Coordinates of C-alpha atoms in Angstrom, one line a residue:
X6 CA -38.2 -5.5 -79.1
X7 CA -36.8 -8.8 -77.6
X8 CA -33.5 -7.4 -78.0
X9 CA -34.5 -4.2 -76.1
X10 CA -36.0 -6.2 -73.3
X11 CA -33.0 -8.2 -73.1
X12 CA -30.9 -5.0 -72.9
X13 CA -33.2 -3.6 -70.2
X14 CA -32.8 -6.8 -68.3
X15 CA -29.1 -6.8 -68.5
X16 CA -29.0 -3.2 -67.4
X17 CA -31.4 -4.1 -64.4
X18 CA -29.1 -7.0 -63.5
X19 CA -26.1 -4.7 -63.7
X20 CA -27.7 -2.3 -61.5
X21 CA -28.6 -4.9 -58.8
X22 CA -25.1 -6.3 -59.0
X23 CA -23.7 -2.5 -58.5
X24 CA -26.2 -2.1 -55.5
X25 CA -25.0 -5.6 -54.0
X26 CA -21.5 -4.6 -54.7
X27 CA -21.9 -1.2 -53.0
X28 CA -23.6 -2.9 -49.9
X29 CA -20.8 -5.4 -49.8
X30 CA -18.3 -2.7 -49.9
X31 CA -20.3 -0.8 -47.2
X32 CA -20.1 -3.9 -44.9
X33 CA -16.5 -4.4 -45.5
X34 CA -16.0 -0.5 -44.4
X35 CA -18.2 -0.7 -41.5
X36 CA -16.8 -4.0 -40.1
X37 CA -13.3 -2.6 -40.6
X38 CA -11.8 -5.3 -38.4
X39 CA -8.7 -7.3 -39.6
X40 CA -9.4 -10.9 -39.1
X41 CA -6.2 -11.8 -37.4
X42 CA -6.4 -9.0 -35.0
X43 CA -10.1 -10.0 -34.0
X44 CA -8.8 -13.6 -33.5
X45 CA -5.9 -12.3 -31.3
X46 CA -8.5 -10.4 -29.1
X47 CA -10.9 -13.3 -28.8
X48 CA -8.0 -15.7 -27.8
X49 CA -7.0 -13.1 -24.9
X50 CA -10.9 -13.3 -24.0
X51 CA -10.7 -17.1 -24.1
X52 CA -7.9 -17.2 -21.4
X53 CA -9.8 -14.9 -19.2
X54 CA -11.8 -17.4 -17.0
X55 CA -13.6 -14.7 -14.8
X56 CA -14.1 -10.9 -15.4
X57 CA -16.0 -9.2 -12.7
X58 CA -15.0 -6.0 -14.5
X59 CA -17.8 -6.5 -17.2
X60 CA -15.4 -5.2 -19.9
X61 CA -15.1 -8.3 -22.1
X62 CA -19.0 -8.6 -22.2
X63 CA -18.8 -6.0 -25.0
X64 CA -16.6 -8.1 -27.1
X65 CA -19.2 -9.6 -29.3
X66 CA -20.0 -9.4 -32.9
X67 CA -17.7 -9.4 -35.8
X68 CA -16.5 -6.0 -35.6
X69 CA -13.8 -5.3 -33.2
X70 CA -13.2 -1.8 -34.3
X71 CA -16.6 -0.5 -34.5
X72 CA -16.2 1.2 -31.2
X73 CA -18.4 -1.4 -29.4
X74 CA -15.5 -3.5 -27.9
X75 CA -14.4 -1.8 -24.8
X76 CA -10.9 -1.1 -24.3
X77 CA -9.9 -1.6 -28.2
X78 CA -9.1 1.2 -30.5
X79 CA -8.2 1.1 -34.1
X80 CA -6.7 3.0 -37.0
X81 CA -9.8 3.6 -39.3
X82 CA -7.6 4.1 -42.3
X83 CA -6.1 0.5 -42.1
X84 CA -8.6 -1.0 -40.1
X85 CA -5.9 -2.5 -37.5
X86 CA -6.0 -2.4 -33.8
X87 CA -3.5 -0.1 -32.4
X88 CA -4.4 0.2 -28.6
X89 CA -5.6 -2.3 -26.1
X90 CA -6.4 -0.6 -22.8
X91 CA -8.1 -2.6 -19.9
X92 CA -8.1 -1.0 -16.8
X93 CA -9.9 -1.4 -13.5
X94 CA -12.8 1.1 -13.6
X95 CA -11.9 4.2 -11.7
X96 CA -15.2 4.3 -9.7
X97 CA -14.7 0.8 -8.2
X98 CA -12.2 1.8 -5.3
X99 CA -14.7 1.1 -2.7
X100 CA -15.4 -2.4 -3.8
X101 CA -12.0 -2.9 -5.4
X102 CA -11.6 -6.5 -4.1
X103 CA -14.6 -7.6 -6.1
X104 CA -13.2 -6.0 -9.4
X105 CA -10.7 -8.1 -11.2
X106 CA -9.9 -10.5 -14.3
X107 CA -8.7 -13.9 -13.6
X108 CA -6.7 -16.1 -15.9
X109 CA -3.4 -15.9 -18.2
X110 CA -2.3 -13.6 -20.8
X111 CA -2.6 -15.3 -24.3
X112 CA 0.5 -15.3 -26.5
X113 CA -1.6 -14.6 -29.4
X114 CA -1.5 -10.8 -28.4
X115 CA 1.9 -10.9 -30.1
X116 CA -0.1 -11.0 -33.5
X117 CA -1.6 -7.6 -33.1
X118 CA 1.1 -6.2 -35.5
X119 CA 0.1 -2.6 -35.5
X120 CA -0.6 -2.4 -31.7
X121 CA 0.9 0.7 -30.2
X122 CA -0.5 0.8 -26.7
X123 CA -0.8 -2.3 -24.6
X124 CA -2.3 -1.6 -21.1
X125 CA -3.8 -4.3 -18.6
X126 CA -3.8 -2.7 -15.4
X127 CA -5.2 -3.4 -12.0
X128 CA -6.8 -6.6 -12.9
X129 CA -5.0 -8.5 -9.8
X130 CA -5.6 -12.1 -10.9
X131 CA -4.2 -12.3 -14.2
X132 CA -1.1 -14.7 -13.7
X133 CA 1.3 -16.9 -15.5
X134 CA 4.5 -15.5 -17.5
X135 CA 4.3 -12.5 -19.6
X136 CA 4.6 -14.0 -23.0
X137 CA 7.8 -13.7 -25.2
X138 CA 5.4 -12.9 -28.1
X139 CA 4.9 -9.5 -26.8
X140 CA 8.4 -8.8 -28.1
X141 CA 6.9 -9.1 -31.7
X142 CA 4.9 -5.8 -31.2
X143 CA 7.6 -3.5 -33.0
X144 CA 5.3 -0.6 -33.2
X145 CA 4.9 -0.5 -29.3
X146 CA 5.3 2.6 -27.5
X147 CA 3.5 1.8 -24.3
X148 CA 3.6 -1.5 -22.4
X149 CA 1.7 -1.1 -19.0
X150 CA 0.9 -4.5 -17.2
X151 CA 0.8 -3.2 -13.7
X152 CA -1.1 -4.6 -10.6
X153 CA -1.7 -8.1 -11.8
X154 CA 0.0 -11.4 -10.5
X155 CA 2.5 -12.1 -13.4
X156 CA 5.2 -14.5 -12.4
X157 CA 8.4 -15.5 -13.8
X158 CA 11.2 -13.6 -15.4
X159 CA 10.8 -10.3 -17.6
X160 CA 11.2 -11.4 -21.1
X161 CA 14.6 -10.4 -22.4
X162 CA 13.1 -9.8 -25.9
X163 CA 11.2 -6.6 -24.7
X164 CA 14.7 -5.1 -25.4
X165 CA 13.9 -5.3 -29.1
X166 CA 10.8 -3.0 -28.7
X167 CA 12.8 0.1 -30.0
X168 CA 9.7 2.3 -30.1
X169 CA 8.9 2.0 -26.4
X170 CA 8.6 5.1 -24.4
X171 CA 6.8 3.5 -21.3
X172 CA 7.5 0.4 -19.6
X173 CA 5.6 -0.5 -16.4
X174 CA 5.3 -4.0 -14.8
X175 CA 5.0 -2.9 -11.3
X176 CA 3.0 -4.8 -8.7
X177 CA 3.4 -8.2 -9.9
X178 CA 5.2 -11.3 -8.8
X179 CA 8.2 -11.1 -11.3
X180 CA 11.5 -12.8 -10.5
X181 CA 15.0 -13.0 -11.8
X182 CA 17.4 -10.3 -12.7
X183 CA 16.8 -7.2 -14.5
X184 CA 17.4 -8.1 -18.4
X185 CA 20.5 -6.4 -19.6
X186 CA 18.6 -6.0 -22.8
X187 CA 16.5 -3.4 -21.6
X188 CA 19.4 -1.1 -22.0
X189 CA 18.6 -1.3 -25.8
X190 CA 15.4 0.9 -25.1
X191 CA 17.2 4.3 -25.8
X192 CA 14.0 5.9 -26.4
X193 CA 12.5 4.9 -22.9
X194 CA 11.0 7.7 -21.0
X195 CA 9.3 5.8 -17.9
X196 CA 10.5 2.5 -16.3
X197 CA 8.5 1.2 -13.3
X198 CA 9.3 -2.4 -12.1
X199 CA 8.5 -1.8 -8.6
X200 CA 6.7 -4.1 -6.2
X201 CA 8.2 -7.4 -7.6
X202 CA 10.7 -10.1 -6.6
X203 CA 13.5 -9.0 -8.8
X204 CA 16.9 -9.5 -7.6
X205 CA 20.6 -8.9 -8.7
X206 CA 22.3 -5.7 -9.8
X207 CA 21.1 -2.8 -11.8
X208 CA 22.7 -3.7 -15.1
X209 CA 25.5 -1.5 -16.5
X210 CA 23.6 -1.6 -19.9
X211 CA 21.1 0.8 -18.4
X212 CA 23.5 3.6 -18.8
X213 CA 22.1 3.9 -22.4
X214 CA 18.6 5.1 -20.8
X215 CA 19.8 8.7 -21.3
X216 CA 16.4 10.1 -21.9
X217 CA 14.6 8.3 -18.8
X218 CA 12.4 10.7 -16.8
X219 CA 10.8 8.3 -14.4
X220 CA 12.6 5.4 -12.6
X221 CA 10.8 3.0 -10.0
X222 CA 12.6 -0.1 -9.1
X223 CA 11.5 0.0 -5.4
X224 CA 10.2 -2.9 -3.4
X225 CA 12.2 -5.5 -4.9
X226 CA 15.3 -7.6 -3.8
X227 CA 17.9 -5.6 -5.9
X228 CA 21.5 -5.7 -4.7
X229 CA 24.8 -4.1 -5.4
X230 CA 25.5 -0.3 -5.5
X231 CA 23.6 2.4 -6.9
X232 CA 25.5 3.1 -10.2
X233 CA 27.3 6.6 -10.9
X234 CA 25.8 6.5 -14.4
X235 CA 22.6 7.5 -12.9
X236 CA 24.1 10.9 -12.8
X237 CA 24.0 11.0 -16.6
X238 CA 20.3 11.0 -16.7
X239 CA 19.7 15.0 -17.1
X240 CA 16.1 14.6 -17.8
X241 CA 15.3 12.4 -14.7
X242 CA 12.6 13.8 -12.4
X243 CA 11.5 10.9 -10.3
X244 CA 13.7 8.1 -8.7
X245 CA 12.2 5.5 -6.3
X246 CA 14.7 2.9 -5.4
X247 CA 13.6 2.3 -1.7
X248 CA 12.9 -1.2 0.1
X249 CA 15.7 -3.1 -1.8
X250 CA 19.1 -4.4 -0.7
X251 CA 21.3 -1.8 -2.3
X252 CA 24.5 -1.1 -0.6
X253 CA 27.4 1.2 -0.9
X254 CA 27.4 5.2 -0.8
X255 CA 25.1 7.7 -2.5
X256 CA 26.8 8.3 -5.7
X257 CA 28.2 12.1 -5.9
X258 CA 27.1 12.1 -9.6
X259 CA 23.4 11.9 -8.2
X260 CA 23.7 15.3 -7.0
X261 CA 24.1 16.6 -10.4
X262 CA 20.6 16.0 -11.5
X263 CA 19.1 19.4 -11.4
X264 CA 15.7 18.3 -12.9
X265 CA 15.1 15.8 -10.1
X266 CA 12.1 16.6 -7.8
X267 CA 11.5 13.4 -6.0
X268 CA 13.8 10.8 -4.5
X269 CA 13.4 8.0 -2.3
X270 CA 16.5 5.6 -1.3
X271 CA 15.0 4.6 1.9
X272 CA 14.9 1.0 3.3
X273 CA 18.2 -0.2 1.8
X274 CA 21.7 -0.9 3.2
X275 CA 23.4 2.5 2.0
X276 CA 26.6 3.5 3.9
X277 CA 28.9 6.6 4.1
X278 CA 27.8 10.1 4.4
X279 CA 25.1 12.0 2.6
X280 CA 27.0 13.8 -0.1
X281 CA 28.0 17.4 0.8
X282 CA 27.0 18.3 -2.9
X283 CA 23.3 17.4 -2.3
X284 CA 22.5 21.0 -2.5
X285 CA 22.9 20.6 -6.4
X286 CA 19.6 19.1 -6.7
X287 CA 17.8 22.5 -7.1
X288 CA 14.3 21.2 -8.1
X289 CA 14.2 18.6 -5.1
X290 CA 10.8 18.6 -3.4
X291 CA 10.9 15.2 -1.5
X292 CA 13.9 13.5 -0.2
X293 CA 13.6 10.1 1.9
X294 CA 16.9 8.5 2.9
X295 CA 15.4 6.7 5.9
X296 CA 16.3 3.1 7.0
X297 CA 19.8 2.9 5.8
X298 CA 23.3 3.1 7.6
X299 CA 24.2 6.6 6.8
X300 CA 26.7 8.2 9.1
X301 CA 28.2 11.6 9.4
X302 CA 26.4 15.0 10.0
X303 CA 23.7 16.4 7.9
X304 CA 25.4 18.2 5.1
X305 CA 25.0 22.2 5.3
X306 CA 24.3 22.4 1.7
X307 CA 20.9 20.6 2.2
X308 CA 19.6 24.0 3.3
X309 CA 20.0 25.6 0.0
X310 CA 17.2 23.4 -1.4
X311 CA 14.6 26.1 -1.6
X312 CA 11.7 23.7 -3.1
X313 CA 12.2 20.8 -0.5
X314 CA 9.0 20.4 1.4
X315 CA 9.4 16.6 2.5
X316 CA 12.8 15.4 4.4
X317 CA 12.9 12.1 6.0
X318 CA 16.3 11.1 7.3
X319 CA 15.1 8.7 10.0
X320 CA 16.6 5.4 11.1
X321 CA 20.1 6.1 10.2
X322 CA 23.3 6.9 12.3
X323 CA 23.4 10.6 11.7
X324 CA 25.2 12.8 14.5
X325 CA 25.1 16.3 15.9
X326 CA 25.4 19.0 15.3
X327 CA 22.7 19.9 12.8
X328 CA 23.6 22.5 10.2
X329 CA 24.1 25.9 11.6
X330 CA 21.8 27.5 8.9
X331 CA 19.0 25.4 10.3
X332 CA 19.6 26.8 13.8
X333 CA 19.6 30.2 12.5
X334 CA 16.2 29.6 10.9
X335 CA 17.7 29.9 7.4
X336 CA 17.3 27.6 4.4
X337 CA 14.5 25.1 3.4
X338 CA 11.7 27.9 3.1
X339 CA 9.4 25.3 1.6
X340 CA 9.8 22.7 4.3
X341 CA 6.4 21.3 5.5
X342 CA 7.3 17.6 6.9
X343 CA 10.6 16.7 8.8
X344 CA 11.7 13.2 10.1
X345 CA 15.0 13.1 12.0
X346 CA 13.8 10.1 14.1
X347 CA 16.0 7.3 15.4
X348 CA 19.6 8.7 14.6
X349 CA 22.4 9.5 16.9
X350 CA 20.9 13.0 17.4
X351 CA 20.9 14.2 21.2
X352 CA 18.8 17.2 20.6
X353 CA 17.7 17.9 24.3
X354 CA 14.8 20.1 23.0
X355 CA 12.7 20.6 20.0
X356 CA 14.9 23.0 17.9
X357 CA 13.4 26.6 17.8
X358 CA 13.5 26.7 14.0
X359 CA 11.1 23.6 14.0
X360 CA 8.9 25.0 16.7
X361 CA 8.5 28.4 14.8
X362 CA 8.0 27.0 11.3
X363 CA 4.5 26.5 9.9
X364 CA 5.1 22.8 9.6
X365 CA 2.4 19.9 8.9
X366 CA 4.5 17.0 10.3
X367 CA 7.3 16.7 12.9
X368 CA 8.6 13.3 13.5
X369 CA 11.6 13.2 16.4
X370 CA 11.2 9.9 17.9
X371 CA 14.2 8.7 19.7
X372 CA 16.0 12.1 19.7
X373 CA 16.6 12.1 23.3
X374 CA 14.2 15.0 23.9
X375 CA 13.6 15.9 27.6
X376 CA 11.3 18.2 29.6
X377 CA 7.7 19.0 28.9
X378 CA 6.1 18.7 25.4
X379 CA 6.9 21.8 23.5
X380 CA 4.6 24.5 22.1
X381 CA 4.5 25.4 18.5
X382 CA 4.0 28.9 17.0
X383 CA 1.3 27.7 14.5
X384 CA -0.2 24.6 16.0
X385 CA -3.2 24.5 13.7
X386 CA -0.9 23.6 10.7
X387 CA 0.1 20.5 12.3
X388 CA -1.3 16.9 11.2
X389 CA 1.2 14.6 12.5
X390 CA 3.5 14.3 15.4
X391 CA 5.9 11.6 16.7
X392 CA 7.6 12.2 19.9
X393 CA 7.8 8.5 20.9
X394 CA 11.0 7.0 22.5
X395 CA 12.1 10.3 24.3
X396 CA 11.9 11.4 28.1
X397 CA 8.9 14.0 28.1
X398 CA 7.2 14.4 31.2
X399 CA 4.1 16.0 32.6
X400 CA 0.9 16.4 30.7
X401 CA -0.6 16.4 27.2
X402 CA -3.9 18.4 27.4
X403 CA -2.4 21.9 26.7
X404 CA -0.5 20.8 23.5
X405 CA -3.6 19.3 22.0
X406 CA -6.0 22.3 22.7
X407 CA -4.7 24.2 19.9
X408 CA -3.7 21.5 17.2
X409 CA -7.2 21.4 15.8
X410 CA -6.2 19.7 12.5
X411 CA -4.1 17.0 14.2
X412 CA -4.8 13.5 12.5
X413 CA -1.8 11.4 13.8
X414 CA -0.3 11.6 17.2
X415 CA 2.5 9.2 18.7
X416 CA 4.0 9.9 22.1
X417 CA 4.6 6.5 23.2
X418 CA 7.4 5.3 25.5
X419 CA 7.9 8.6 27.5
X420 CA 7.3 9.4 31.1
X421 CA 4.2 11.4 30.6
X422 CA 1.8 11.3 33.8
X423 CA -1.6 12.7 33.9
X424 CA -5.3 12.0 34.1
X425 CA -6.7 11.0 30.6
X426 CA -10.0 12.4 31.6
X427 CA -8.5 15.9 31.1
X428 CA -7.8 15.1 27.4
X429 CA -10.0 16.6 24.6
X430 CA -9.0 15.0 21.4
X431 CA -9.0 17.0 18.1
X432 CA -12.4 16.2 16.1
X433 CA -10.3 15.0 13.0
X434 CA -7.8 12.8 14.7
X435 CA -7.4 9.2 13.2
X436 CA -4.7 7.4 15.0
X437 CA -3.5 8.2 18.8
X438 CA -0.5 6.1 20.5
X439 CA 0.1 6.9 24.0
X440 CA 1.3 3.5 25.0
X441 CA 4.2 3.1 27.6
X442 CA 3.6 6.0 29.9
X443 CA 2.1 6.5 33.2
X444 CA -1.3 7.6 32.1
X445 CA -4.3 7.0 34.7
X446 CA -8.0 7.6 34.6
X447 CA -11.0 6.1 32.6
X448 CA -11.0 4.6 29.1
X449 CA -14.0 6.5 28.4
X450 CA -12.0 9.5 27.9
X451 CA -11.0 8.1 24.6
X452 CA -14.1 6.0 23.8
X453 CA -17.4 8.0 24.2
X454 CA -20.2 9.7 22.6
X455 CA -17.9 12.4 21.3
X456 CA -15.5 9.8 19.6
X457 CA -15.6 10.7 15.7
X458 CA -15.8 8.2 12.9
X459 CA -12.3 9.5 11.8
X460 CA -10.5 7.8 14.7
X461 CA -9.0 4.3 13.6
X462 CA -6.5 3.6 15.9
X463 CA -6.3 3.8 19.8
X464 CA -3.0 2.4 21.6
X465 CA -3.0 3.4 25.3
X466 CA -1.4 -0.1 26.2
X467 CA 1.3 -0.2 29.0
X468 CA -0.2 2.4 31.3
X469 CA -2.3 2.4 34.5
X470 CA -5.8 3.2 32.9
X471 CA -8.7 1.9 35.0
X472 CA -12.3 1.4 34.8
X473 CA -14.4 -0.7 32.5
X474 CA -14.6 -0.8 28.7
X475 CA -17.3 1.6 27.6
X476 CA -20.0 0.5 25.3
X477 CA -19.4 1.0 21.5
X478 CA -22.0 2.9 19.7
X479 CA -22.4 2.2 15.8
X480 CA -20.8 4.4 13.3
X481 CA -17.2 4.1 14.6
X482 CA -14.3 3.3 12.4
X483 CA -12.0 1.8 14.7
X484 CA -9.3 -0.7 13.2
X485 CA -7.0 -1.0 16.2
X486 CA -8.0 -1.1 19.7
X487 CA -5.0 -1.9 21.9
X488 CA -5.6 -1.2 25.7
X489 CA -3.4 -4.2 27.0
X490 CA -1.3 -4.1 30.2
X491 CA -3.6 -1.7 32.1
X492 CA -5.9 -1.9 35.0
X493 CA -9.0 -2.3 33.2
X494 CA -11.9 -4.1 35.0
X495 CA -15.4 -5.1 34.0
X496 CA -16.5 -7.2 30.9
X497 CA -16.1 -7.1 27.1
X498 CA -19.5 -5.4 26.0
X499 CA -21.8 -7.1 23.6
X500 CA -21.7 -3.8 21.6
X501 CA -18.2 -4.9 20.7
X502 CA -19.9 -6.1 17.5
X503 CA -20.5 -2.4 16.5
X504 CA -16.8 -2.2 15.7
X505 CA -17.2 -3.7 12.2
X506 CA -13.9 -2.4 10.9
X507 CA -11.8 -3.9 13.8
X508 CA -8.7 -5.5 12.8
X509 CA -6.7 -5.7 16.0
X510 CA -8.3 -6.1 19.5
X511 CA -5.7 -6.4 22.3
X512 CA -6.9 -6.4 26.0
X513 CA -4.1 -8.6 27.4
X514 CA -2.8 -8.3 31.2
X515 CA -5.9 -6.4 32.7
X516 CA -8.6 -7.7 35.2
X517 CA -11.5 -8.1 32.8
X518 CA -13.9 -10.7 33.8
X519 CA -17.2 -12.3 32.5
X520 CA -17.5 -14.2 29.3
X521 CA -16.3 -13.7 25.8
X522 CA -19.5 -12.4 24.0
X523 CA -20.6 -14.4 20.9
X524 CA -21.0 -11.1 19.3
X525 CA -17.2 -10.9 19.1
X526 CA -17.6 -13.5 16.1
X527 CA -19.4 -10.6 13.9
X528 CA -15.9 -8.7 13.5
X529 CA -15.1 -10.4 10.3
X530 CA -12.2 -8.1 9.6
X531 CA -10.4 -8.9 12.7
X532 CA -6.8 -10.3 12.3
X533 CA -5.3 -10.3 15.8
X534 CA -7.1 -11.1 19.0
X535 CA -5.3 -11.1 22.2
X536 CA -7.4 -12.0 25.3
X537 CA -4.5 -13.4 27.7
X538 CA -4.0 -13.0 31.3
X539 CA -7.4 -11.9 32.4
X540 CA -10.3 -13.5 34.4
X541 CA -12.6 -14.5 31.6
X542 CA -14.9 -17.4 32.4
X543 CA -17.2 -19.6 30.2
X544 CA -16.2 -21.1 26.8
X545 CA -14.7 -19.8 23.7
X546 CA -17.8 -19.1 21.5
X547 CA -18.0 -20.9 18.3
X548 CA -19.4 -17.9 16.8
X549 CA -15.5 -17.0 16.5
X550 CA -15.2 -19.5 13.6
X551 CA -16.8 -16.8 11.4
X552 CA -13.7 -14.6 11.7
X553 CA -11.9 -16.4 8.7
X554 CA -9.2 -13.6 8.4
X555 CA -7.9 -14.3 12.0
X556 CA -4.1 -15.1 12.2
X557 CA -3.3 -14.6 15.7
X558 CA -5.4 -15.5 18.7
X559 CA -4.3 -15.9 22.6
X560 CA -6.6 -17.0 25.4
X561 CA -3.8 -18.0 27.8
X562 CA -4.2 -17.6 31.5
X563 CA -7.9 -17.1 31.9
X564 CA -10.6 -19.3 33.6
X565 CA -12.0 -20.5 30.5
X566 CA -13.6 -24.1 30.1
X567 CA -15.0 -26.4 27.5
X568 CA -14.2 -27.4 23.9
X569 CA -12.0 -25.0 22.0
X570 CA -13.9 -24.2 18.5
X571 CA -13.1 -27.1 16.3
X572 CA -12.4 -25.4 12.9
X573 CA -9.5 -23.3 11.4
X574 CA -7.6 -21.4 12.6
X575 CA -8.4 -22.2 16.3
X576 CA -7.6 -25.8 16.1
X577 CA -4.4 -25.3 14.5
X578 CA -3.1 -22.3 16.8
X579 CA -0.3 -23.6 19.2
X580 CA -1.1 -25.1 22.5
X581 CA 0.5 -22.0 24.4
X582 CA -2.6 -19.8 23.0
X583 CA -4.8 -21.9 25.4
X584 CA -2.5 -22.9 28.2
X585 CA -3.2 -22.1 31.9
X586 CA -7.2 -21.8 31.8
X587 CA -9.4 -24.0 33.9
X588 CA -10.6 -26.9 31.6
X589 CA -10.2 -26.0 28.0
X590 CA -10.2 -29.3 25.9
X591 CA -10.2 -30.3 22.3
X592 CA -7.6 -29.9 19.5
X593 CA -4.8 -28.5 19.9
X594 CA -5.3 -29.8 23.6
X595 CA -6.2 -33.0 24.8
X596 CA -9.8 -34.5 23.7
X597 CA -12.6 -33.5 25.7
X598 CA -13.9 -36.1 28.1
X599 CA -17.1 -37.7 27.0
X600 CA -20.0 -37.2 29.4
X601 CA -21.0 -40.3 31.2
X602 CA -24.9 -41.3 30.7
X603 CA -26.7 -41.1 34.0
X604 CA -27.6 -44.6 35.4
X605 CA -30.9 -45.8 34.5
X606 CA -33.3 -46.5 37.2
X607 CA -35.4 -49.6 37.4
X608 CA -38.9 -50.0 36.4

């Protein structure tokens, strides 16, 4: 009997042991988090000194693979971390300045041996070097570290990541030359190193990147020529090399890339002619060659680009005549936006083939245009016009009346002469620049009860506009108000404080009197304040010290008196910013004289 009880007891123990074993096995499966991977992730978290995204708050508990650690993905069959994707929340655009991570990147991320995707994007304040240990992640196919503040060189060891398909390091502060080792990444499809401080030439080893589809090296300090081998990248659809120091000609081989849809080589030092074979870019939809030193004529073959909708050849030295097929209204059937500004083109009039097309943007600044402003067959399609630096005369009201969708208008530096009170601005216009003409009439034509919240820029400086500055109602979105060099009188209204988005306020060279309202100090986004050469009196209000982003201010040649606000940036602006006033004092001028105490009378 005792033996039976012992057997039953043994069976009970074995049963309990089995249940415990099952429980332990269940716990192992549910945690499913490799200790080394968890340690690497926690090391990353420890190097982030501030996280306003809230992402890392979820990194608690022992299970980094259970789905609760935001941004972490694992392979459940092996219990290893395969993806770390930390991106600024997509709904944070309106408050983007407040959403970030600050700190450095932990070298221990290199211990995530099975990592395939590493994305740390848009965190803005993660700085320091990109750790060399990232080069240990031999399974990595995507490395995206864009929109941070990384410094130093691109680690040459990244060239060992043979599985890499996507490498995006744009929007940082990386320096040094492009590593030649990146040419080893023969499977690379996307390469974006734009918006950094990289220098030197494009390495010859890059010729090995035969499968490349997307290439962005823009906004760096790259020099040398655009290599001929780029014409071997048959799968290339996007090339962005703008805003560098690249020189020499546009390679002819470039014109054989039949899959290429988007090209920007603008803002370099390219010379020579636009290749005659540019018509070979059969899939091209967007071409920008602006701000270079290109010469000669626009090639006839350009007209054969049937898919091209955006063409920007501005700020070069291109000459007449335009291609004959353009003049005949042939070619470029998809064209919507054109910019020939600031070349050596003497067009005389806006060509008929431009006026008769259904275009959205026409930019012909500095093209030696004369006469009155042109009419367009389909004015309602236009959203952007730039006719600045020409010789137009006459008025503006007829051209604006039918442009119901116009958003951007620039006709500065012409000889327009008309009463601005006749203007009826399109409801959706956001920017209007009519500076340096002979406009007259009241400023209230632009700022009134009908001014919409879409309007962000008004520049009517250097005209003969008169009358007072109107009151500003609430709800306006003006960022730039430049009314300098006119004949405006009256005072600065207290309602200036309603322009809460204002960044630039320029009223120089007018006849404005009265005091500087203290309400001006409520414009906390103001960066540029120009009040010189008026008839302003009183003091410079101390409330202006609240404008912390101000980088330019000028109070010269008024009738101001009293102590300059003693705080940055006012006491470090140059002396000339306060010169020729009645009795301003205090740093950077001479100290203010102490008031003498009145003599005491006898008892």
